[in-house]
C-alpha positions as a LaTeX table, in Angstrom:
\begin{tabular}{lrrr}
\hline
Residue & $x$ (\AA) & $y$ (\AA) & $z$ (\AA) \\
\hline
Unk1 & $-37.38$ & 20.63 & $-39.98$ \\
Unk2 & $-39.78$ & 23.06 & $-41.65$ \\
Unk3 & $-38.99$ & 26.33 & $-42.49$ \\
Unk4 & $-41.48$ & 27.85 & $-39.46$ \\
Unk5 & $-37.86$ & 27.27 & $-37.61$ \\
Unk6 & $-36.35$ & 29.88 & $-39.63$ \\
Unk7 & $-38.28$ & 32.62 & $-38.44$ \\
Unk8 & $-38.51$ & 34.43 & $-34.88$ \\
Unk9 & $-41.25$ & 36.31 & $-33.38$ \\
Unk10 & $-40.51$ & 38.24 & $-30.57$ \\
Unk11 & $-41.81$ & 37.19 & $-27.40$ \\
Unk12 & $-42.23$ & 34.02 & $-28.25$ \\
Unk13 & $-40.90$ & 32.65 & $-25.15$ \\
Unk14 & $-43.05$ & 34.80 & $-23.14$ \\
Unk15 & $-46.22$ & 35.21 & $-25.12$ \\
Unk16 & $-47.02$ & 32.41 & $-26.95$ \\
Unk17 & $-50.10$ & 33.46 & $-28.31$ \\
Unk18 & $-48.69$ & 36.25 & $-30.22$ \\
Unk19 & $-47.47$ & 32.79 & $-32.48$ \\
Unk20 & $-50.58$ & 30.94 & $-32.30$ \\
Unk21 & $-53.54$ & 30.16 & $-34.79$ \\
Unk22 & $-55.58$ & 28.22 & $-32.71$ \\
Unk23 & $-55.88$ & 25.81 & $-29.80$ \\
Unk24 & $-57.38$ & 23.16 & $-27.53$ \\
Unk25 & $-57.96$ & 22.90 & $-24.11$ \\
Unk26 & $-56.28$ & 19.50 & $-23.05$ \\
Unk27 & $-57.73$ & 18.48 & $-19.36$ \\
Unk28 & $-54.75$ & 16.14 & $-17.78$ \\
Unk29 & $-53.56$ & 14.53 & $-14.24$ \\
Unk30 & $-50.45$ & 15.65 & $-12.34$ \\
Unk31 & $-48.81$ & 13.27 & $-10.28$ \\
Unk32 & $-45.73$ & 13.84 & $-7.65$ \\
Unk33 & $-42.58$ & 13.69 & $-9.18$ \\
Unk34 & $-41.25$ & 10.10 & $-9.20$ \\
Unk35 & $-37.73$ & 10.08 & $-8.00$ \\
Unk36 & $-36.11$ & 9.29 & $-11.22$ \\
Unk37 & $-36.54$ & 12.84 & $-12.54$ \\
Unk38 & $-34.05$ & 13.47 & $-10.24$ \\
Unk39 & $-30.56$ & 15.54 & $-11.49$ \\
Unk40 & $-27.21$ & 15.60 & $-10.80$ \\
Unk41 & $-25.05$ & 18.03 & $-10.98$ \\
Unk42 & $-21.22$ & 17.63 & $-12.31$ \\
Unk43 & $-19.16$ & 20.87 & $-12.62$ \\
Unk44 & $-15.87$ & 19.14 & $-14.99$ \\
Unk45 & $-15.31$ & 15.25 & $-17.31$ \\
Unk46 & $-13.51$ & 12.48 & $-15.51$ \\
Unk47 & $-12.05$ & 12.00 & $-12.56$ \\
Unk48 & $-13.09$ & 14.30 & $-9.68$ \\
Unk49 & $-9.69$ & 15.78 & $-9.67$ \\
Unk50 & $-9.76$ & 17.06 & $-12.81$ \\
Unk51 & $-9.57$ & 20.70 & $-13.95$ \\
Unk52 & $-13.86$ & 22.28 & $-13.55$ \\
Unk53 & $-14.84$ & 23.96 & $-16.37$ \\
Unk54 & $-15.17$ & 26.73 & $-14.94$ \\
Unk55 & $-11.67$ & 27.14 & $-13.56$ \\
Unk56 & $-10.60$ & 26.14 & $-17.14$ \\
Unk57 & $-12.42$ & 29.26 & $-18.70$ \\
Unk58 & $-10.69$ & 31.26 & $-15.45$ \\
Unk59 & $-7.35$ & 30.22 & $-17.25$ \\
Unk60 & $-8.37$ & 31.29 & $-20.42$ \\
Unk61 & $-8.72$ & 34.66 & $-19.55$ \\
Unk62 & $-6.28$ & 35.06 & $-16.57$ \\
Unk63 & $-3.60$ & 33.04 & $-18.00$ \\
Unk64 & $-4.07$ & 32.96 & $-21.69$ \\
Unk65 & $-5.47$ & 36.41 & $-21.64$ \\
Unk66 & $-8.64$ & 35.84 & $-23.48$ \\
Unk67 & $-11.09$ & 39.00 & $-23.10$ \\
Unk68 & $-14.40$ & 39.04 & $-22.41$ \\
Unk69 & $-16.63$ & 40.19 & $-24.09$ \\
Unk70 & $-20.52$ & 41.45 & $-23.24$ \\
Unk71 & $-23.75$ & 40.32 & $-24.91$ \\
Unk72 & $-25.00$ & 43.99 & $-25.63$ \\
Unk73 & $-21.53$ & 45.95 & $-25.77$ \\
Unk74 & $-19.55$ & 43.61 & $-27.57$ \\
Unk75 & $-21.32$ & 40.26 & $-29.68$ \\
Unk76 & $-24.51$ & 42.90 & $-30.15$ \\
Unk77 & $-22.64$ & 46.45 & $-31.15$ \\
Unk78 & $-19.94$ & 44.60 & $-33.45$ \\
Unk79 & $-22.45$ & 42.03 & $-35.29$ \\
Unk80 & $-22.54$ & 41.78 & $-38.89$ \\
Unk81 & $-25.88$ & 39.90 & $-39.70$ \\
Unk82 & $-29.27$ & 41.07 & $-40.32$ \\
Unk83 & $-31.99$ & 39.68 & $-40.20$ \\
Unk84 & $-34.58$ & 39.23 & $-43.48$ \\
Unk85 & $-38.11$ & 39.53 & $-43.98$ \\
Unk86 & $-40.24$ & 36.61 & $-43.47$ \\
Unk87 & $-41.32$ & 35.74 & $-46.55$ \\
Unk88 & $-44.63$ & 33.64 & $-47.49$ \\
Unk89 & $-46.14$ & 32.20 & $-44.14$ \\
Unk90 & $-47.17$ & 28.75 & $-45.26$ \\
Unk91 & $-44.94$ & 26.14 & $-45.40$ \\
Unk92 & $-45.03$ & 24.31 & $-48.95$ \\
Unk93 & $-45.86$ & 25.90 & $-52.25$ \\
Unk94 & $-48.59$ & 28.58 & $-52.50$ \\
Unk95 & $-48.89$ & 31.88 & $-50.11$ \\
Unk96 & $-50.74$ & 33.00 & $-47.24$ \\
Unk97 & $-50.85$ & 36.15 & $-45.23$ \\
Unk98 & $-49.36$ & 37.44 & $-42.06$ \\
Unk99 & $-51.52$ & 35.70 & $-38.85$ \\
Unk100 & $-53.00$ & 38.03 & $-36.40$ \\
Unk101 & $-51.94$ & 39.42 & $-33.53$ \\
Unk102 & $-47.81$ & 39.30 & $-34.16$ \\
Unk103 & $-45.51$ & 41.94 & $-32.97$ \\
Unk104 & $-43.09$ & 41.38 & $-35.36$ \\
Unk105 & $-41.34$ & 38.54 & $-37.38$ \\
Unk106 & $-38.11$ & 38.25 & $-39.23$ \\
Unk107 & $-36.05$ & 35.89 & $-41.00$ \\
Unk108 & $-32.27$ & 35.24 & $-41.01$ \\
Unk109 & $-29.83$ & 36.67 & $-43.09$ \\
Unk110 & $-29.89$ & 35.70 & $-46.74$ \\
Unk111 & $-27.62$ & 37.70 & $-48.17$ \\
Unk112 & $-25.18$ & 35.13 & $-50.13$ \\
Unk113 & $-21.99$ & 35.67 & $-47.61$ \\
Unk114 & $-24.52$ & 34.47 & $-44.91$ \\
Unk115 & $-26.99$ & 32.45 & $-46.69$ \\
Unk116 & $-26.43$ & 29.53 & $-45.06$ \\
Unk117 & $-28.09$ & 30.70 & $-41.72$ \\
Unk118 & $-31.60$ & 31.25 & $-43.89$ \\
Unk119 & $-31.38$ & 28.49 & $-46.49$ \\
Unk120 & $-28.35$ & 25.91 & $-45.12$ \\
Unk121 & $-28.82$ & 22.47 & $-44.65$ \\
Unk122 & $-26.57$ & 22.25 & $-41.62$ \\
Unk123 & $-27.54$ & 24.30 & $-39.37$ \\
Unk124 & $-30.45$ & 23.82 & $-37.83$ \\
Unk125 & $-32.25$ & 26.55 & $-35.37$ \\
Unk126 & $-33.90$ & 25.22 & $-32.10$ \\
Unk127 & $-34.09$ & 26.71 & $-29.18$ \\
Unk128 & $-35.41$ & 30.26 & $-28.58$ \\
Unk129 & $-35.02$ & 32.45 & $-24.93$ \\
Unk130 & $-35.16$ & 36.09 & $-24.41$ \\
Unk131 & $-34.08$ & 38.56 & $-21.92$ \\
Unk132 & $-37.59$ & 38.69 & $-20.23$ \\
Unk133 & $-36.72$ & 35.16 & $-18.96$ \\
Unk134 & $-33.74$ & 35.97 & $-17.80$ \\
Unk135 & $-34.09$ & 39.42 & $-15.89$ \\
Unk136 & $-37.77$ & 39.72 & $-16.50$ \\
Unk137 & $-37.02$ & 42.51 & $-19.25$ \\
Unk138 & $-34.37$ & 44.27 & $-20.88$ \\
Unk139 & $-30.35$ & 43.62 & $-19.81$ \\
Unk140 & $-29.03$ & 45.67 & $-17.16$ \\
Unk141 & $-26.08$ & 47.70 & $-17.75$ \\
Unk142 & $-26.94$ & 47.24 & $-21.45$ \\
Unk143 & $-28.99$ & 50.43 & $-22.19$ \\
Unk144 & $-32.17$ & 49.20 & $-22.37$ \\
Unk145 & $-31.63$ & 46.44 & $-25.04$ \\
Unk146 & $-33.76$ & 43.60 & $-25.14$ \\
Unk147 & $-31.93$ & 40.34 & $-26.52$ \\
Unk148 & $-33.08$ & 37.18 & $-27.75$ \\
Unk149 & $-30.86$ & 33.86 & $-27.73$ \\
Unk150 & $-31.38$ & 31.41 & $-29.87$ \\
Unk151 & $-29.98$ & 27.64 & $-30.17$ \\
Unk152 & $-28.82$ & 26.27 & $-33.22$ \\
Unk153 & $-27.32$ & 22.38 & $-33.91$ \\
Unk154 & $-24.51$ & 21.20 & $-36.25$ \\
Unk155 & $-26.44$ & 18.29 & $-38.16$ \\
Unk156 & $-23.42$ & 17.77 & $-40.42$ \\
Unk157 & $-21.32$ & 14.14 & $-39.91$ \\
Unk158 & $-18.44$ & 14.96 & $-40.75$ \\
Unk159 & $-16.39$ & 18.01 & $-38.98$ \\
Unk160 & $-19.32$ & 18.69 & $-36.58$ \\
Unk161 & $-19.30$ & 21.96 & $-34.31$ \\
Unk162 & $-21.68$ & 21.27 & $-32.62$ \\
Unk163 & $-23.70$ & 23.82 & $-31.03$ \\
Unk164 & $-23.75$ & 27.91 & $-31.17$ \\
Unk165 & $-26.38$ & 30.42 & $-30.00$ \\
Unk166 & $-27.39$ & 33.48 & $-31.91$ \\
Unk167 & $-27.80$ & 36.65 & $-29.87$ \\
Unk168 & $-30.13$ & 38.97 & $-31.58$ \\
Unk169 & $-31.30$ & 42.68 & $-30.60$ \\
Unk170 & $-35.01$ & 42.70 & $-30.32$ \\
Unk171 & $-35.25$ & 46.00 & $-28.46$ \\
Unk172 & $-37.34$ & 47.69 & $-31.56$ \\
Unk173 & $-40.58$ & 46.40 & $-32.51$ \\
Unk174 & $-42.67$ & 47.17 & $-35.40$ \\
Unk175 & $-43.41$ & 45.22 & $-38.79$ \\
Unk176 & $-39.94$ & 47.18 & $-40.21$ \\
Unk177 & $-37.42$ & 45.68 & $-37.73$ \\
Unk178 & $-34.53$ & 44.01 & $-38.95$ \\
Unk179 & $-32.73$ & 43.30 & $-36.12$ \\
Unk180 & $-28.98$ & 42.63 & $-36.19$ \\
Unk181 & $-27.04$ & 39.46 & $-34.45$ \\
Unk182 & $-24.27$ & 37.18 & $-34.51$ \\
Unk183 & $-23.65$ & 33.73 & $-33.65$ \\
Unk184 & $-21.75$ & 32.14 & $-30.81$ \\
Unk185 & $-20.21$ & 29.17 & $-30.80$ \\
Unk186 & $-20.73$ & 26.60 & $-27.48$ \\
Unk187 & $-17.65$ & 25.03 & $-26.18$ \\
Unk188 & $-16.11$ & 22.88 & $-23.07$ \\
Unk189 & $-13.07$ & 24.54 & $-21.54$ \\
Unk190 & $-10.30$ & 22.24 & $-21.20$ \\
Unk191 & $-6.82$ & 21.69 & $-19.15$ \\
Unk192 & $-4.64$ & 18.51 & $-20.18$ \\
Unk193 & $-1.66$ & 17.85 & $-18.15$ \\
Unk194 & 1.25 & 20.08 & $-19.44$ \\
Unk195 & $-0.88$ & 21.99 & $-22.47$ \\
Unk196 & $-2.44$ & 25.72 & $-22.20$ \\
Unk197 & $-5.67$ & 26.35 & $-21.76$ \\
Unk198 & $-8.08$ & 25.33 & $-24.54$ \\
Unk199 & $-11.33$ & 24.47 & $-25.32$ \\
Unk200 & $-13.35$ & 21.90 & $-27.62$ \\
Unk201 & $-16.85$ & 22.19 & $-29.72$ \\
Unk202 & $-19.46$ & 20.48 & $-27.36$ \\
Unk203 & $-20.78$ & 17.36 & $-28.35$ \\
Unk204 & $-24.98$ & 17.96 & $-27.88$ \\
Unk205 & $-27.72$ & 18.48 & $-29.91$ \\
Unk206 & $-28.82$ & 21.65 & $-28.63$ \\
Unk207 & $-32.49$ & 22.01 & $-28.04$ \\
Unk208 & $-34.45$ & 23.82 & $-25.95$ \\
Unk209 & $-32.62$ & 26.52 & $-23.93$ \\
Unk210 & $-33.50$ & 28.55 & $-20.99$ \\
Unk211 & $-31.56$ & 32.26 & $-19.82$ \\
Unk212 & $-31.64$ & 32.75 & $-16.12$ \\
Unk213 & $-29.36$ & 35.31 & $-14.87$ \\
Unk214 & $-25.85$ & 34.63 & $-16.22$ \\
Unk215 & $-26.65$ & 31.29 & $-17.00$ \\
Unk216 & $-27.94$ & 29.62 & $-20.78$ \\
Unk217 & $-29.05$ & 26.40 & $-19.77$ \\
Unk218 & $-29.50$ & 24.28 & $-23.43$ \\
Unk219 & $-31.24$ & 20.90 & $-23.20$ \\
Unk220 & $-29.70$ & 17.90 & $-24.61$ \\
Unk221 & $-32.05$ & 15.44 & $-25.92$ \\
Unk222 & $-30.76$ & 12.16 & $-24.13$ \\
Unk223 & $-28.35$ & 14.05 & $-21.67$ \\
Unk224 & $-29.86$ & 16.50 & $-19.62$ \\
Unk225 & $-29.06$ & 20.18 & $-18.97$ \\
Unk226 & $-26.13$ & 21.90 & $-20.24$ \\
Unk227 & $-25.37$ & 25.08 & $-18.61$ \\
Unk228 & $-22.93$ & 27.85 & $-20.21$ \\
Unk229 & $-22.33$ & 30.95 & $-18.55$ \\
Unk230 & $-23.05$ & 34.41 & $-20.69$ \\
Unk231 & $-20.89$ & 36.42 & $-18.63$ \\
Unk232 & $-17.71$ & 34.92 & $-19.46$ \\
Unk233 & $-18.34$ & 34.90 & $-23.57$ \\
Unk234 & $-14.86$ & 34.62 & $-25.26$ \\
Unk235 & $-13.49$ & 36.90 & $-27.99$ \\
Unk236 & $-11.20$ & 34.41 & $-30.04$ \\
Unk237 & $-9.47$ & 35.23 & $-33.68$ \\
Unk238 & $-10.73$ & 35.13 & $-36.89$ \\
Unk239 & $-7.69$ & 35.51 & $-38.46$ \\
Unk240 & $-5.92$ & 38.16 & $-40.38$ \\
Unk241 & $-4.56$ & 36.52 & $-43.38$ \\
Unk242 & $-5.78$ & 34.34 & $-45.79$ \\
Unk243 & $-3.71$ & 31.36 & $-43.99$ \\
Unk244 & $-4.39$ & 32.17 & $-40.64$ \\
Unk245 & $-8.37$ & 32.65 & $-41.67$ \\
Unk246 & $-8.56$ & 29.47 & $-43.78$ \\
Unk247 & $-7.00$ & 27.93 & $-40.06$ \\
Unk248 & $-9.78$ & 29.81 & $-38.30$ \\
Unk249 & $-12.80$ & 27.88 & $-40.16$ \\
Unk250 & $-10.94$ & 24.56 & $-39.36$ \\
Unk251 & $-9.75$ & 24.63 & $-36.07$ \\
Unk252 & $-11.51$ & 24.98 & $-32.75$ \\
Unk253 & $-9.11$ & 26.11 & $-29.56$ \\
Unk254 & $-5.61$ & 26.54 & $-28.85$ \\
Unk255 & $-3.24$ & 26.58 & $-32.24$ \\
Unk256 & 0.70 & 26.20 & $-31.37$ \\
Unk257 & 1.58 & 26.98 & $-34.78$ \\
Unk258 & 0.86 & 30.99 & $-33.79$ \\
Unk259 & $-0.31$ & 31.15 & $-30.37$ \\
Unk260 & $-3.98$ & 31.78 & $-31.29$ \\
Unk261 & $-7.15$ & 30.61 & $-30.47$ \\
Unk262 & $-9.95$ & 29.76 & $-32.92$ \\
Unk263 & $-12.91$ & 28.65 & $-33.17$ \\
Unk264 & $-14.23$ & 27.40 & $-36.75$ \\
Unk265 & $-14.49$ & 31.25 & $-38.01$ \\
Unk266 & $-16.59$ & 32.10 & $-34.88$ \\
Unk267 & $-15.69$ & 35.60 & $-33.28$ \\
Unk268 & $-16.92$ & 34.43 & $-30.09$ \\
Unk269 & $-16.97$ & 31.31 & $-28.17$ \\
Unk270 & $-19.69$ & 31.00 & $-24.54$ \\
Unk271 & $-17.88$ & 28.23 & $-22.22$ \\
Unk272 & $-19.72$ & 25.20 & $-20.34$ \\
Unk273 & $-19.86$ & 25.78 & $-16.74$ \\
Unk274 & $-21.71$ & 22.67 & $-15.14$ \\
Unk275 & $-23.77$ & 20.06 & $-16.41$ \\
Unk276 & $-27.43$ & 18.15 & $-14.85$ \\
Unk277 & $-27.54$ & 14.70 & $-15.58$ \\
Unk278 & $-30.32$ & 12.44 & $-14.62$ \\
Unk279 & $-29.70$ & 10.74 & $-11.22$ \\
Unk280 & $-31.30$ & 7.26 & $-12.69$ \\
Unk281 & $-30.07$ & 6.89 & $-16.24$ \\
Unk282 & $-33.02$ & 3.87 & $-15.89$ \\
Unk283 & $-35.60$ & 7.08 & $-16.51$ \\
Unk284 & $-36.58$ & 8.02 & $-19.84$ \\
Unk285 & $-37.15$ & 11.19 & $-19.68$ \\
Unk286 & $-36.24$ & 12.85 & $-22.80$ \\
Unk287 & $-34.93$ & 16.31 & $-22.59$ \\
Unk288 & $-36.21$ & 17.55 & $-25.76$ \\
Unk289 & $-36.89$ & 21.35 & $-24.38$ \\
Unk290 & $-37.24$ & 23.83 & $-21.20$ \\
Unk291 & $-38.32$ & 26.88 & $-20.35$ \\
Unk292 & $-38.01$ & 29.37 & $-17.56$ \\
Unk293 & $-40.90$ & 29.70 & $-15.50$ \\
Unk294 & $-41.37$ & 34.04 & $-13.36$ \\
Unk295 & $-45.56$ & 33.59 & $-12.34$ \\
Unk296 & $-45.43$ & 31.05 & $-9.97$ \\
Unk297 & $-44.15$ & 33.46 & $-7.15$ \\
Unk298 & $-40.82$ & 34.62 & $-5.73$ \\
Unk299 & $-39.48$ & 31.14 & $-6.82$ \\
Unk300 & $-38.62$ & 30.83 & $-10.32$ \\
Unk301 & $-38.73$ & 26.86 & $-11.61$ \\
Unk302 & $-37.46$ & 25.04 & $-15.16$ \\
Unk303 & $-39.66$ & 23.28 & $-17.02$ \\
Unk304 & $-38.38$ & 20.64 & $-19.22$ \\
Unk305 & $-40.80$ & 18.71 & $-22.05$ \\
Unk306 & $-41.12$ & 15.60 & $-23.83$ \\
Unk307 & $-41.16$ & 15.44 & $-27.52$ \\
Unk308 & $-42.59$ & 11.86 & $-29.17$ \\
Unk309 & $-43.87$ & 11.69 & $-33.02$ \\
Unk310 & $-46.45$ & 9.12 & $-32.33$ \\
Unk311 & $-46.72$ & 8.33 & $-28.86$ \\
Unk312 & $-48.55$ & 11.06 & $-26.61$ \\
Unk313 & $-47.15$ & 9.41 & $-23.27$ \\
Unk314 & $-45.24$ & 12.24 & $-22.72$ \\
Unk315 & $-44.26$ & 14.10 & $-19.88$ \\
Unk316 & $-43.54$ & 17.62 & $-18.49$ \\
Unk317 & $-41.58$ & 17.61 & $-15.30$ \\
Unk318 & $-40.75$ & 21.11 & $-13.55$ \\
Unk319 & $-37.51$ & 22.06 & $-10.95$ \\
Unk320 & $-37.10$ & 24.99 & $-8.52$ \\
Unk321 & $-34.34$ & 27.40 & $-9.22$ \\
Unk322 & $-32.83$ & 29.55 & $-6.47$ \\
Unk323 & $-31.77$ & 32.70 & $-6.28$ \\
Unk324 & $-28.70$ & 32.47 & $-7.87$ \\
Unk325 & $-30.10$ & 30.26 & $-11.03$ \\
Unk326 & $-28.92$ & 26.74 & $-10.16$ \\
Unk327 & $-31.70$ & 24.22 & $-9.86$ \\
Unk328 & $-32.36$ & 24.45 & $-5.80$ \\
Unk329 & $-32.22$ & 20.31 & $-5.57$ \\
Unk330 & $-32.19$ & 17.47 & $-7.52$ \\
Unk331 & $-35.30$ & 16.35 & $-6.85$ \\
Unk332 & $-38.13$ & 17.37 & $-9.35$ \\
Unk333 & $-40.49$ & 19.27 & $-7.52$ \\
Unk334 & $-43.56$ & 17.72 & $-10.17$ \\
Unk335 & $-44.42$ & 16.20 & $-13.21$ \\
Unk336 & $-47.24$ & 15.71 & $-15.38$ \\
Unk337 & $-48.51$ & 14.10 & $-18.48$ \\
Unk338 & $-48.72$ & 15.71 & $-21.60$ \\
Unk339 & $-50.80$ & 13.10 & $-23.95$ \\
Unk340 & $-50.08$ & 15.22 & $-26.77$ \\
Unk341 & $-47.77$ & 14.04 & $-29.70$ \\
Unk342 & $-45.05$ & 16.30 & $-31.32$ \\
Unk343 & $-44.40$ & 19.04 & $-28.22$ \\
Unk344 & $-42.10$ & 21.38 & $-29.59$ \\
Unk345 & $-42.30$ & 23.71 & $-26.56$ \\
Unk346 & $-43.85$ & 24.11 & $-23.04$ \\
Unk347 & $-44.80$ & 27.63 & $-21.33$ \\
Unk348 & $-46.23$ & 27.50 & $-17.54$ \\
Unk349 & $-47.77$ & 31.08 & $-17.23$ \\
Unk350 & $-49.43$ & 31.26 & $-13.74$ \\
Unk351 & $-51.97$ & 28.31 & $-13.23$ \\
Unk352 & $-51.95$ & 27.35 & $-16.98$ \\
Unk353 & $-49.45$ & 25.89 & $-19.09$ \\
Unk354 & $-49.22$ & 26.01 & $-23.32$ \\
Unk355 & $-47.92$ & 23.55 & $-25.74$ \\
Unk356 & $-46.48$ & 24.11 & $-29.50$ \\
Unk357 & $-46.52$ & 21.16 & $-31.34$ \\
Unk358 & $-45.40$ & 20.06 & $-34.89$ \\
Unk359 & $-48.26$ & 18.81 & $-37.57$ \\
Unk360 & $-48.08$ & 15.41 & $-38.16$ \\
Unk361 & $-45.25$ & 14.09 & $-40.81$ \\
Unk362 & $-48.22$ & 12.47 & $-42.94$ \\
Unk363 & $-49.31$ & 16.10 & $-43.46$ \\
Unk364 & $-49.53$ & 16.59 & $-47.68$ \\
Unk365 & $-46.40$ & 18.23 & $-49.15$ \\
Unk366 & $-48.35$ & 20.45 & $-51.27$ \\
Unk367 & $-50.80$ & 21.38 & $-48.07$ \\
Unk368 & $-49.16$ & 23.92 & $-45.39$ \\
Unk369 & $-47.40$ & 22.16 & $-42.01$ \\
Unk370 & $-49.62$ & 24.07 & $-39.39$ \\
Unk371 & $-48.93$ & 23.18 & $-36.12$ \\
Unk372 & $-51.11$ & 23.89 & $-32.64$ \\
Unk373 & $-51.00$ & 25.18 & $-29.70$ \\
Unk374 & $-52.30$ & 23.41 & $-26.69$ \\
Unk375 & $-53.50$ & 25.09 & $-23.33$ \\
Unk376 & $-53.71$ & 22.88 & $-20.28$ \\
Unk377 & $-56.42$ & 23.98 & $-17.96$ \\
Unk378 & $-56.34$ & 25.38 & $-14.63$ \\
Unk379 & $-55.96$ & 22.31 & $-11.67$ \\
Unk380 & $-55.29$ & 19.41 & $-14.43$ \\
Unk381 & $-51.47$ & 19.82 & $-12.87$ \\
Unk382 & $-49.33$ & 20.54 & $-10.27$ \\
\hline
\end{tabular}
């Protein structure tokens, strides 16, 4: 991944040309959705009689006594990072200036006690969704703030944690702004036969994700969508001792040993509520991002993209939500092709739809990794 990934600009989500040098007008075909784009939904693992997730994260906090804690009034007022400046803009050795028309950038923290979210080699940032998607502007009940979530992926082997999301406060704007946030770690709430409540680090590589309402909902490459549910983020411990914090970087859930719950150093953890798997695993749909969807009406929709190096025989496929934020029916509602290589990200704003997509790997090293963006023209979908 190039280092364009390690810097946010506000709005992206929403306003895509506020990141863009340039485009193309791609004319394409729609096409009904073919039924193998259909989802289904599962709400816990194994057999049907198992514990749900969710009533496993309701016996984390009623039973276990876990608190919840808010976006804005807890993860947001108590965070410790801040973010950097930018730096050069070109990818590669030389410098160029700031592009046009941005709002404002930043870069993660680099100071050394968190340099591993700006320089690390194992996280990796993905994903980016802001509170615009999700209430179609600031939080409410949070005084105004504006957030921005952003996915990240454990690319370690050994000891992976799989997935966290990093709420930042983008309510300022302004070429000054160094916003603060923290990271959250994404787990699956668990109840074996005779143990407490627990939880484990999910096992996805965390793409794409999409806030609607209460629910993140964090696309899985292979897998489909993963949806975790913002209102019932955990407070765990850190510890207080140099033992009992050494046992906090290591451990992820319930610990016997002093009736604590960790999770790998993380203050908070945000627990899986129900998953959408494909209804024909025969498809090959690749679930490499989505994105929320507020012009086409009352009815907000998910759109989820294809992401192929070489081959542009991709496809975008797009689901109805209702009004609560679940996807209204398994059945995809349409899909079209993309015949562009490299998507990194798809953006439906009224009748026309925008595409980010990675420069190709053959690029120079020594020559910058600019990418495009793509604008599909009014009527070439659905």
């Amino acid at each position: 991944m190039d280092t364009t990934r390690r810097a946010l600009l506000k709005g992206a989500a929403a306003v895509p040309l506020a990141v863009a040098a340039g485009g193309l007008l791609v004319p394409s075909v729609a096409r009904a959705a073919e039924p193998e784009y259909g989802l289904k939904m599962y709400d816990r693992d194994g057999a049907p009689t198992g514990t749900t997730w969710a009533a496993a994260a309701e016996g984390l906090i009623r039973r276990q006594r876990l608190a919840v804690a808010d976006l804005v009034d807890d993860v947001l007022r108590r965070a410790e990072r801040r973010a950097s400046a930018p730096g050069d803009w070109r990818d590669g050795p030389g410098s160029a200036p700031e592009p046009d028309r941005v709002d404002f950038a930043f870069g993660w923290d680099a100071r050394p006690k968190y340099g591993e979210d700006a320089g690390g080699k194992r996280w990796y940032p993905q994903g980016i969704t802001t509170s615009y998607d999700a209430y179609g502007g600031s939080v409410p009940g949070g005084g105004g703030k504006k957030v921005a979530l952003v996915s990240w992926y454990d690319r370690q082997t050994g000891g992976n944690q799989g997935a966290r999301v990093s709420v930042i406060d983008v309510t300022r704007t302004g070429s000054s702004s160094r916003p603060r946030y923290d990271h959250v770690l994404l787990v699956v709430p668990t109840k074996e036969s005779g143990e407490p409540y627990s939880f484990n680090v999910t096992k996805l590589h965390a793409g794409g994700i999409a806030w609607v309402g209460k629910w993140l909902y964090v696309a899985d490459r292979l897998h489909g969508l993963y949806v975790f549910d913002t209102t019932r983020t955990l407070k765990v411990s850190r510890g207080s001792t140099e033992k009992t914090r050494e046992r906090a970087q290591n451990w992820c859930g319930y610990h016997g040993g002093d009736n604590k719950y960790y999770a790998h150093g993380y203050r908070y953890v945000m627990p899986l509520h129900h998953v959408y798997r494909p209804a024909n695993w025969s498809a090959k749909l690749e679930y490499s991002q989505v994105s929320v969807d507020r012009t086409q009406g009352a009815t907000q929709s998910l759109v989820v993209s294809e992401y192929f190096e070489r081959s542009p025989d991709g496809v975008a496929v797009r689901w109805p939500l209702d009004r609560t934020g679940y996807i209204a029916t398994g059945r995809a509602a349409s899909a079209w092709p993309l015949r562009i290589p490299r998507v990194q990200g798809a953006v439906c704003v009224g009748d026309q739809t925008y595409y980010s997509a990675n420069a190709p790997v053959e690029v120079d090293p020594g020559e910058p990794k600019q990418g495009n963006l793509w604008l599909q023209c009014p009527g070439a979908r659905r």
